[in-house]
Steps between C-alpha positions, in 0.01 A plus 500: 500500500532881501156526656599253772816699572297820524262336745776350713742794505322707770469196727867414450603858572296500822664176613846638430423819693359300792808280506728804498310654792521176698872469428544859624308414819728199551807723469358779718403254772828308476314177430739209471463133415667243722660185364222305673229704326672458166540125550132478595411672172730265309330207674160638399614527139653154521178347627319628191754337270592198711856627549711530813633838614848449358361412156282811508799716590706340225225540242440865588864600517621817669278736302193288565579479871528880516165530327341262750652700786353820354160330473520406868592859590204631302270251673629616836440863396142411411461340843643807669258727316206271575594486869523879507163554333227641721141396456243778499 
């Protein structure tokens, strides 16, 4: 297990750093998530688990809903960066 942890640690660190950068982009660009976007994400989650939006919200609770909102913000930051990228 120690060997597995040693192999996975650099990858995990890179993912954390990438997430932090994307969260910073979301803040710097004032990216927000509308109620409609959040409900769409809840509906997407619900479709995977055969649950309606209200059940998803209830199951996730406030902390889970905030986490989902942050995920949507990060996805929007990725989109913003991709749209801003220039092909050479």
